[in-house]
Amino acid sequence: MSKAQIKVKNPGTKAKASAQIEVKNVTQIYSMRTPFEQKALDNVSLTVEKGDFLAIIGTTGSGKSTLIQHLNALIKPTFGEIEILDFKLTPSRRKMRKIKELRRRVGVVFQFAEYQIFESTIEREIIFGPKNFGISHNDAVKRAAKYIEIVGLKKNMLEKSPFGLSGGQKRRVAIASVLSCEPEILVFDEPIAGLDPSGAYDILQILKKLNDDGKTIIMVTHNLDNALEYSNKTLIMKETQVEYNDDTSKLLLNKNILEKSDLMLPQVTAFINELNLHNVSLPNNINNINTLATEVIKLLKSNYKKPNPCKEKSHESSNIVKKSK
Ligand SMILES: Nc1ncnc2c1ncn2[C@@H]1O[C@H](COP(=O)(O)OP(=O)(O)O)[C@@H](O)[C@H]1O
Ligand SMILES: [Mg+2]
C-alpha cells in the first residue's frame, strides 16, 4: 500500500473558510490484495467546521476508529483525500512531510489511552508530547502544571508515578498529555468507555469546556444520550459507510433514523417518543434529562387542575350508589 502524503494545501484548493476538516470520498482497505483484505471505510465524506462538537456514532465495526485514525495521519486513505487545517492527506507514495506539525495541531486521544502511559512520573508523561514538538523543558513543565488541573487532578501529583493511579485518573493523565500540546482539533475515541458515571461526567465536562473555549471536538461514542447533549453535529456510520450526517437534534431525536441505523434510542428520545404516542408533545429542542424534566413539569403544571371537592364528593356518592345496587 502506498504511503500517505501530507503537504501544505495549494491556496487555490483551500477548503471553505470555516471548514477545518474535509474528508473527501475516503475509502480504507486494510491489507489490500492479501487474503486478509478488509474494507473498513467505503467512500466516506464529511465536513467539520471550526468550533463544531461532532459526535461519531454507529455499531461496532462500522469504521468509526478507522475514520479518526486518518485525522492525524496514523493511517492514510487507500482512496480519496482529506484536507485538514493546512494539510492535505492523500494516498500518494511520496514521503510524509509535516506529519509532526499535523499531530501537534490535531490531538487524538485513542480508546483506552491510559494503556499507552509509559513514563515514570505523571509530569514526564505530560511533558513528553510538548517536548517532542519542540517546546522547551521549562515551558513544557508549566503546561503540565496547567493541564493536570484542567483534567481535574492536583498539581502535587505531578511527581508521582502514573502507575499507582486508578484507571479513570490514568485516562485523565493521558488526556492532559494530549491537551498540553495545545492542538486546535481534539479527537476522542470512546473517551468515557469503562469509566464510572461520575468519572464519565467529569471527562465530558472537560470536553464541553474545551469546545466552549473554541476548540473543535470530535468524539466517538456509544452513549447516544451524551452525543445528544454535548454535540451539535452527528455522523452516523453503518457498515463502513456514512448513513447520516446532520445536526444532532435532527438525527438523535428521530426514532426512524436511529432504528434504520440499528441504534437504540437515547433515553431522552425514547421518553419523548412515548409521550408523543399519547399525543403529548414537547418542544423539539430538548437534549438532556434536566431540560426534559423541566418541560414535563411545565406541562403537568399547565394541565393540572385542582380537584373540585364538590365534584369529588358527588363522584364518591355515585360510586356508593353503584356498589349498593
Ligand atoms: N488494523 C486492522 N486491520 C484489519 N482490519 C481492521 C483493522 N482495524 C479495524 N479493522 C476492521 O475494519 C472494520 C472497521 O473497524 P473499526 O474502524 O475499528 O470500527 P469501529 O471503531 O466502528 O468499531 C471492522 O471490520 C474491523 O474488523
Ligand atoms: Mg472503535
CSV table of C-alpha atoms and ligand atoms in Angstrom, one decimal:
chain,number,residue,atom,x,y,z
A,1,MET,CA,0.0,0.0,0.0
A,2,SER,CA,1.2,3.5,-0.7
A,3,LYS,CA,2.3,6.0,1.9
A,4,ALA,CA,0.1,9.0,2.7
A,5,GLN,CA,1.4,12.3,1.6
A,6,ILE,CA,0.9,15.4,3.7
A,7,LYS,CA,1.5,18.7,2.2
A,8,VAL,CA,0.6,22.3,2.7
A,9,LYS,CA,-2.5,22.9,0.6
A,10,ASN,CA,-2.3,24.9,-2.5
A,11,PRO,CA,-4.2,28.2,-1.7
A,12,GLY,CA,-6.2,27.6,-4.9
A,13,THR,CA,-7.7,24.5,-3.4
A,14,LYS,CA,-8.4,25.9,0.0
A,15,ALA,CA,-11.4,24.5,1.9
A,16,LYS,CA,-14.4,26.6,2.8
A,17,ALA,CA,-13.3,29.5,5.2
A,18,SER,CA,-14.7,27.9,8.3
A,19,ALA,CA,-14.2,24.2,7.4
A,20,GLN,CA,-11.3,22.7,9.3
A,21,ILE,CA,-11.7,19.2,8.0
A,22,GLU,CA,-12.9,17.9,4.7
A,23,VAL,CA,-12.9,14.2,4.2
A,24,LYS,CA,-13.5,13.5,0.5
A,25,ASN,CA,-14.6,10.1,-0.7
A,26,VAL,CA,-12.2,8.3,1.6
A,27,THR,CA,-12.0,4.5,1.3
A,28,GLN,CA,-9.8,2.5,3.6
A,29,ILE,CA,-8.9,-1.1,2.7
A,30,TYR,CA,-6.7,-2.9,5.3
A,31,SER,CA,-4.2,-5.4,3.9
A,32,MET,CA,-5.3,-4.8,0.3
A,33,ARG,CA,-4.6,-7.5,-2.2
A,34,THR,CA,-3.9,-10.1,0.6
A,35,PRO,CA,-6.1,-12.9,1.9
A,36,PHE,CA,-6.8,-10.6,4.9
A,37,GLU,CA,-8.1,-7.7,2.8
A,38,GLN,CA,-10.8,-5.8,4.8
A,39,LYS,CA,-12.7,-2.7,3.7
A,40,ALA,CA,-13.1,-0.5,6.8
A,41,LEU,CA,-14.4,2.7,5.1
A,42,ASP,CA,-16.3,3.0,1.9
A,43,ASN,CA,-16.4,6.3,0.1
A,44,VAL,CA,-16.8,8.4,3.3
A,45,SER,CA,-17.2,12.2,3.0
A,46,LEU,CA,-17.6,14.7,5.8
A,47,THR,CA,-17.0,18.3,6.6
A,48,VAL,CA,-16.2,19.6,10.1
A,49,GLU,CA,-16.4,23.3,10.8
A,50,LYS,CA,-14.3,25.2,13.3
A,51,GLY,CA,-15.9,25.0,16.7
A,52,ASP,CA,-18.1,22.0,15.9
A,53,PHE,CA,-18.6,19.3,18.5
A,54,LEU,CA,-19.1,16.3,16.3
A,55,ALA,CA,-20.3,13.0,17.7
A,56,ILE,CA,-19.5,9.9,15.6
A,57,ILE,CA,-21.8,7.0,16.4
A,58,GLY,CA,-22.6,3.7,14.8
A,59,THR,CA,-22.5,0.0,15.6
A,60,THR,CA,-19.2,-1.8,16.4
A,61,GLY,CA,-17.1,-2.4,13.2
A,62,SER,CA,-18.8,0.4,11.3
A,63,GLY,CA,-15.5,2.2,10.8
A,64,LYS,CA,-15.5,4.9,13.4
A,65,SER,CA,-12.0,4.3,14.8
A,66,THR,CA,-10.6,3.8,11.3
A,67,LEU,CA,-12.0,7.2,10.2
A,68,ILE,CA,-10.5,9.1,13.1
A,69,GLN,CA,-7.1,7.4,12.7
A,70,HIS,CA,-6.9,9.3,9.4
A,71,LEU,CA,-7.2,12.6,11.1
A,72,ASN,CA,-3.6,12.7,12.4
A,73,ALA,CA,-2.2,10.5,9.6
A,74,LEU,CA,-1.9,7.4,11.7
A,75,ILE,CA,-3.2,5.7,8.6
A,76,LYS,CA,-3.5,7.0,5.1
A,77,PRO,CA,-6.5,6.8,2.8
A,78,THR,CA,-6.4,4.0,0.3
A,79,PHE,CA,-8.5,6.2,-2.0
A,80,GLY,CA,-9.8,9.7,-1.6
A,81,GLU,CA,-8.2,12.6,0.3
A,82,ILE,CA,-8.5,14.6,3.5
A,83,GLU,CA,-8.0,18.3,3.9
A,84,ILE,CA,-7.4,19.2,7.5
A,85,LEU,CA,-6.2,22.6,8.6
A,86,ASP,CA,-3.4,23.5,6.2
A,87,PHE,CA,-2.7,19.9,5.3
A,88,LYS,CA,-3.8,17.5,2.6
A,89,LEU,CA,-3.6,13.8,3.1
A,90,THR,CA,-3.6,11.6,0.1
A,91,PRO,CA,-2.8,8.0,-0.8
A,92,SER,CA,0.4,9.2,-2.5
A,93,ARG,CA,3.5,7.1,-2.2
A,94,ARG,CA,5.6,10.2,-1.6
A,95,LYS,CA,7.3,10.6,1.8
A,96,MET,CA,5.2,12.1,4.5
A,97,ARG,CA,6.1,15.7,5.3
A,98,LYS,CA,5.0,17.9,8.1
A,99,ILE,CA,3.5,15.0,10.0
A,100,LYS,CA,4.8,16.3,13.3
A,101,GLU,CA,3.1,19.6,12.8
A,102,LEU,CA,-0.1,17.9,11.9
A,103,ARG,CA,0.0,15.8,15.0
A,104,ARG,CA,0.7,18.8,17.2
A,105,ARG,CA,-2.3,20.6,15.8
A,106,VAL,CA,-4.7,17.6,15.7
A,107,GLY,CA,-4.6,15.8,19.0
A,108,VAL,CA,-6.1,12.3,19.1
A,109,VAL,CA,-6.9,10.5,22.4
A,110,PHE,CA,-7.2,6.9,21.5
A,111,GLN,CA,-9.5,4.4,23.1
A,112,PHE,CA,-8.2,3.3,26.5
A,113,ALA,CA,-5.4,5.8,26.1
A,114,GLU,CA,-4.3,5.0,29.7
A,115,TYR,CA,-2.7,1.8,28.3
A,116,GLN,CA,-0.2,4.0,26.4
A,117,ILE,CA,1.2,5.6,29.5
A,118,PHE,CA,4.9,4.7,29.9
A,119,GLU,CA,6.8,7.4,31.7
A,120,SER,CA,7.9,7.0,35.4
A,121,THR,CA,6.2,10.2,36.6
A,122,ILE,CA,3.0,12.0,35.7
A,123,GLU,CA,4.9,15.1,34.9
A,124,ARG,CA,7.3,13.3,32.5
A,125,GLU,CA,4.3,11.7,30.9
A,126,ILE,CA,2.6,15.0,30.3
A,127,ILE,CA,5.7,16.9,29.0
A,128,PHE,CA,6.7,14.1,26.6
A,129,GLY,CA,4.3,15.4,23.9
A,130,PRO,CA,5.1,19.1,24.0
A,131,LYS,CA,8.9,18.4,24.2
A,132,ASN,CA,8.6,16.1,21.3
A,133,PHE,CA,7.0,19.0,19.4
A,134,GLY,CA,9.9,21.4,20.2
A,135,ILE,CA,8.6,23.1,23.3
A,136,SER,CA,11.4,24.0,25.8
A,137,HIS,CA,11.6,21.9,29.0
A,138,ASN,CA,10.6,24.8,31.2
A,139,ASP,CA,7.5,25.7,29.1
A,140,ALA,CA,6.5,22.0,28.9
A,141,VAL,CA,6.7,21.8,32.8
A,142,LYS,CA,4.5,24.9,33.0
A,143,ARG,CA,2.0,23.3,30.7
A,144,ALA,CA,2.0,20.1,32.7
A,145,ALA,CA,1.1,22.2,35.8
A,146,LYS,CA,-1.7,23.9,33.9
A,147,TYR,CA,-3.2,20.9,32.2
A,148,ILE,CA,-3.1,18.5,35.1
A,149,GLU,CA,-5.6,20.9,36.9
A,150,ILE,CA,-7.7,21.2,33.8
A,151,VAL,CA,-8.3,17.4,33.8
A,152,GLY,CA,-9.2,17.6,37.5
A,153,LEU,CA,-6.1,16.3,39.1
A,154,LYS,CA,-3.9,18.1,41.7
A,155,LYS,CA,-0.6,19.7,40.9
A,156,ASN,CA,1.1,17.8,43.7
A,157,MET,CA,0.5,14.6,41.9
A,158,LEU,CA,3.0,15.5,39.1
A,159,GLU,CA,5.9,13.9,40.8
A,160,LYS,CA,4.0,10.6,41.4
A,161,SER,CA,4.1,7.5,39.3
A,162,PRO,CA,1.2,7.3,36.9
A,163,PHE,CA,1.0,3.6,37.6
A,164,GLY,CA,-0.4,4.0,41.1
A,165,LEU,CA,-3.5,5.8,39.7
A,166,SER,CA,-6.9,4.4,39.1
A,167,GLY,CA,-8.0,3.7,35.5
A,168,GLY,CA,-10.0,6.9,35.4
A,169,GLN,CA,-7.2,9.0,36.7
A,170,LYS,CA,-4.8,7.5,34.3
A,171,ARG,CA,-7.1,8.4,31.5
A,172,ARG,CA,-7.1,12.0,32.7
A,173,VAL,CA,-3.3,12.0,32.6
A,174,ALA,CA,-3.4,10.6,29.0
A,175,ILE,CA,-5.9,13.4,28.1
A,176,ALA,CA,-3.7,16.0,29.8
A,177,SER,CA,-0.7,14.9,27.7
A,178,VAL,CA,-2.6,15.5,24.5
A,179,LEU,CA,-4.1,18.8,25.8
A,180,SER,CA,-0.6,20.0,26.7
A,181,CYS,CA,0.3,20.0,23.0
A,182,GLU,CA,-2.4,22.7,22.6
A,183,PRO,CA,-4.0,21.2,19.5
A,184,GLU,CA,-6.7,23.1,17.6
A,185,ILE,CA,-8.7,20.0,16.9
A,186,LEU,CA,-9.2,17.3,19.6
A,187,VAL,CA,-10.4,13.8,18.7
A,188,PHE,CA,-11.5,11.3,21.3
A,189,ASP,CA,-12.2,7.7,20.6
A,190,GLU,CA,-14.8,6.5,23.2
A,191,PRO,CA,-13.4,8.7,26.0
A,192,ILE,CA,-15.8,7.5,28.7
A,193,ALA,CA,-15.7,3.8,27.9
A,194,GLY,CA,-15.3,1.8,31.1
A,195,LEU,CA,-15.5,4.8,33.4
A,196,ASP,CA,-17.9,5.1,36.3
A,197,PRO,CA,-20.7,7.6,35.8
A,198,SER,CA,-19.1,10.4,37.8
A,199,GLY,CA,-15.7,9.9,36.1
A,200,ALA,CA,-17.5,9.9,32.7
A,201,TYR,CA,-19.4,13.1,33.6
A,202,ASP,CA,-16.1,14.8,34.6
A,203,ILE,CA,-14.5,13.9,31.3
A,204,LEU,CA,-17.5,15.1,29.3
A,205,GLN,CA,-17.4,18.4,31.2
A,206,ILE,CA,-13.7,18.8,30.2
A,207,LEU,CA,-14.7,18.2,26.5
A,208,LYS,CA,-17.6,20.7,26.8
A,209,LYS,CA,-15.3,23.3,28.3
A,210,LEU,CA,-12.7,22.9,25.6
A,211,ASN,CA,-15.5,23.2,23.0
A,212,ASP,CA,-16.9,26.3,24.8
A,213,ASP,CA,-13.4,27.8,24.6
A,214,GLY,CA,-13.5,27.4,20.8
A,215,LYS,CA,-11.7,24.0,20.2
A,216,THR,CA,-13.2,21.7,17.6
A,217,ILE,CA,-14.1,18.4,19.3
A,218,ILE,CA,-14.7,15.1,17.6
A,219,MET,CA,-16.0,12.3,19.9
A,220,VAL,CA,-16.6,8.7,19.0
A,221,THR,CA,-19.2,7.3,21.5
A,222,HIS,CA,-21.7,4.6,22.0
A,223,ASN,CA,-23.6,6.8,24.5
A,224,LEU,CA,-26.3,8.4,22.5
A,225,ASP,CA,-27.6,10.5,25.4
A,226,ASN,CA,-24.2,12.0,25.7
A,227,ALA,CA,-24.0,12.6,21.9
A,228,LEU,CA,-27.4,14.3,22.0
A,229,GLU,CA,-26.5,16.5,25.0
A,230,TYR,CA,-23.0,17.6,24.0
A,231,SER,CA,-22.6,17.6,20.2
A,232,ASN,CA,-24.1,20.0,17.6
A,233,LYS,CA,-23.4,17.7,14.7
A,234,THR,CA,-23.6,13.9,14.4
A,235,LEU,CA,-22.2,11.4,12.0
A,236,ILE,CA,-23.9,8.0,11.9
A,237,MET,CA,-21.8,5.2,10.5
A,238,LYS,CA,-23.1,1.9,9.3
A,239,GLU,CA,-21.2,-0.9,7.8
A,240,THR,CA,-18.2,1.2,6.7
A,241,GLN,CA,-20.4,4.0,5.2
A,242,VAL,CA,-21.8,7.3,6.3
A,243,GLU,CA,-25.5,6.6,7.0
A,244,TYR,CA,-26.4,10.2,8.1
A,245,ASN,CA,-24.5,13.4,8.8
A,246,ASP,CA,-26.5,16.3,10.1
A,247,ASP,CA,-27.4,18.5,13.1
A,248,THR,CA,-27.5,16.3,16.2
A,249,SER,CA,-31.1,17.3,17.0
A,250,LYS,CA,-32.3,16.2,13.6
A,251,LEU,CA,-30.8,12.8,13.9
A,252,LEU,CA,-30.8,11.8,17.6
A,253,LEU,CA,-34.4,12.8,18.3
A,254,ASN,CA,-35.6,10.8,15.3
A,255,LYS,CA,-36.7,7.3,16.1
A,256,ASN,CA,-36.9,6.2,12.5
A,257,ILE,CA,-33.4,7.3,11.6
A,258,LEU,CA,-31.9,5.6,14.7
A,259,GLU,CA,-33.8,2.4,14.1
A,260,LYS,CA,-32.7,2.3,10.5
A,261,SER,CA,-29.1,2.7,11.7
A,262,ASP,CA,-29.5,-0.2,14.1
A,263,LEU,CA,-29.1,2.1,17.1
A,264,MET,CA,-31.0,2.2,20.4
A,265,LEU,CA,-32.8,5.5,21.1
A,266,PRO,CA,-31.2,7.9,23.6
A,267,GLN,CA,-33.3,7.6,26.8
A,268,VAL,CA,-34.4,11.2,26.4
A,269,THR,CA,-35.7,10.4,22.8
A,270,ALA,CA,-37.4,7.2,23.9
A,271,PHE,CA,-39.2,9.1,26.7
A,272,ILE,CA,-40.3,12.0,24.3
A,273,ASN,CA,-41.4,9.4,21.8
A,274,GLU,CA,-43.5,7.6,24.3
A,275,LEU,CA,-45.3,10.9,25.2
A,276,ASN,CA,-45.8,11.6,21.5
A,277,LEU,CA,-47.6,8.2,21.2
A,278,HIS,CA,-50.1,9.5,23.8
A,279,ASN,CA,-50.5,12.8,21.9
A,280,VAL,CA,-48.4,14.7,24.4
A,281,SER,CA,-45.9,16.9,22.5
A,282,LEU,CA,-42.9,18.7,23.9
A,283,PRO,CA,-40.6,21.4,22.4
A,284,ASN,CA,-38.2,19.9,19.9
A,285,ASN,CA,-35.0,21.3,21.4
A,286,ILE,CA,-34.8,19.1,24.4
A,287,ASN,CA,-31.3,17.4,24.5
A,288,ASN,CA,-30.9,16.3,28.1
A,289,ILE,CA,-32.7,14.8,31.0
A,290,ASN,CA,-32.8,18.0,33.0
A,291,THR,CA,-34.4,20.0,30.3
A,292,LEU,CA,-36.8,17.1,29.7
A,293,ALA,CA,-37.8,17.1,33.4
A,294,THR,CA,-38.3,20.9,33.3
A,295,GLU,CA,-40.6,20.6,30.3
A,296,VAL,CA,-42.6,17.7,31.7
A,297,ILE,CA,-43.1,19.6,35.0
A,298,LYS,CA,-44.3,22.7,33.0
A,299,LEU,CA,-46.7,20.6,31.1
A,300,LEU,CA,-48.0,18.9,34.2
A,301,LYS,CA,-48.5,22.2,35.9
A,302,SER,CA,-50.3,23.7,33.0
A,303,ASN,CA,-52.7,20.8,32.7
A,304,TYR,CA,-53.1,20.2,36.4
A,305,LYS,CA,-56.5,21.3,37.7
A,306,LYS,CA,-57.1,21.3,41.5
A,307,PRO,CA,-59.6,18.7,42.4
A,308,ASN,CA,-63.1,20.2,42.9
A,309,PRO,CA,-64.2,18.9,46.4
A,310,CYS,CA,-67.9,19.1,45.4
A,311,LYS,CA,-67.3,17.1,42.2
A,312,GLU,CA,-65.2,14.5,44.1
A,313,LYS,CA,-68.0,14.1,46.7
A,314,SER,CA,-70.7,13.6,44.0
A,315,HIS,CA,-68.3,11.1,42.3
A,316,GLU,CA,-67.8,9.2,45.5
A,317,SER,CA,-71.5,9.1,46.2
A,318,SER,CA,-72.2,7.8,42.7
A,319,ASN,CA,-69.8,5.0,43.4
A,320,ILE,CA,-71.6,4.2,46.6
A,321,VAL,CA,-74.8,4.1,44.7
A,322,LYS,CA,-73.3,1.8,42.2
A,323,LYS,CA,-72.0,-0.5,44.9
A,324,SER,CA,-75.3,-0.7,46.7
A,325,LYS,CA,-77.1,-1.8,43.5
B,1,LIG,N1,-5.8,-2.9,11.7
B,1,LIG,C1,-6.8,-3.5,11.1
B,1,LIG,N2,-6.6,-4.5,10.2
B,1,LIG,C2,-7.6,-5.1,9.6
B,1,LIG,N3,-8.9,-4.8,9.8
B,1,LIG,C3,-9.2,-3.9,10.7
B,1,LIG,C4,-8.2,-3.2,11.4
B,1,LIG,N4,-8.8,-2.3,12.2
B,1,LIG,C5,-10.1,-2.4,12.0
B,1,LIG,N5,-10.4,-3.4,11.1
B,1,LIG,C6,-11.7,-3.8,10.6
B,1,LIG,O1,-12.3,-2.6,10.0
B,1,LIG,C7,-13.7,-2.5,10.3
B,1,LIG,C8,-13.9,-1.2,11.0
B,1,LIG,O2,-13.3,-1.3,12.2
B,1,LIG,P1,-13.2,0.0,13.2
B,1,LIG,O3,-12.8,1.2,12.5
B,1,LIG,O4,-12.4,-0.4,14.4
B,1,LIG,O5,-14.8,0.1,13.7
B,1,LIG,P2,-15.5,0.8,14.9
B,1,LIG,O6,-14.5,1.7,15.6
B,1,LIG,O7,-16.7,1.4,14.4
B,1,LIG,O8,-15.8,-0.4,15.8
B,1,LIG,C9,-14.0,-3.8,11.1
B,1,LIG,O9,-14.5,-4.8,10.2
B,1,LIG,C10,-12.7,-4.2,11.7
B,1,LIG,O10,-12.6,-5.5,12.0
B,2,MG,MG,-13.7,1.7,17.5
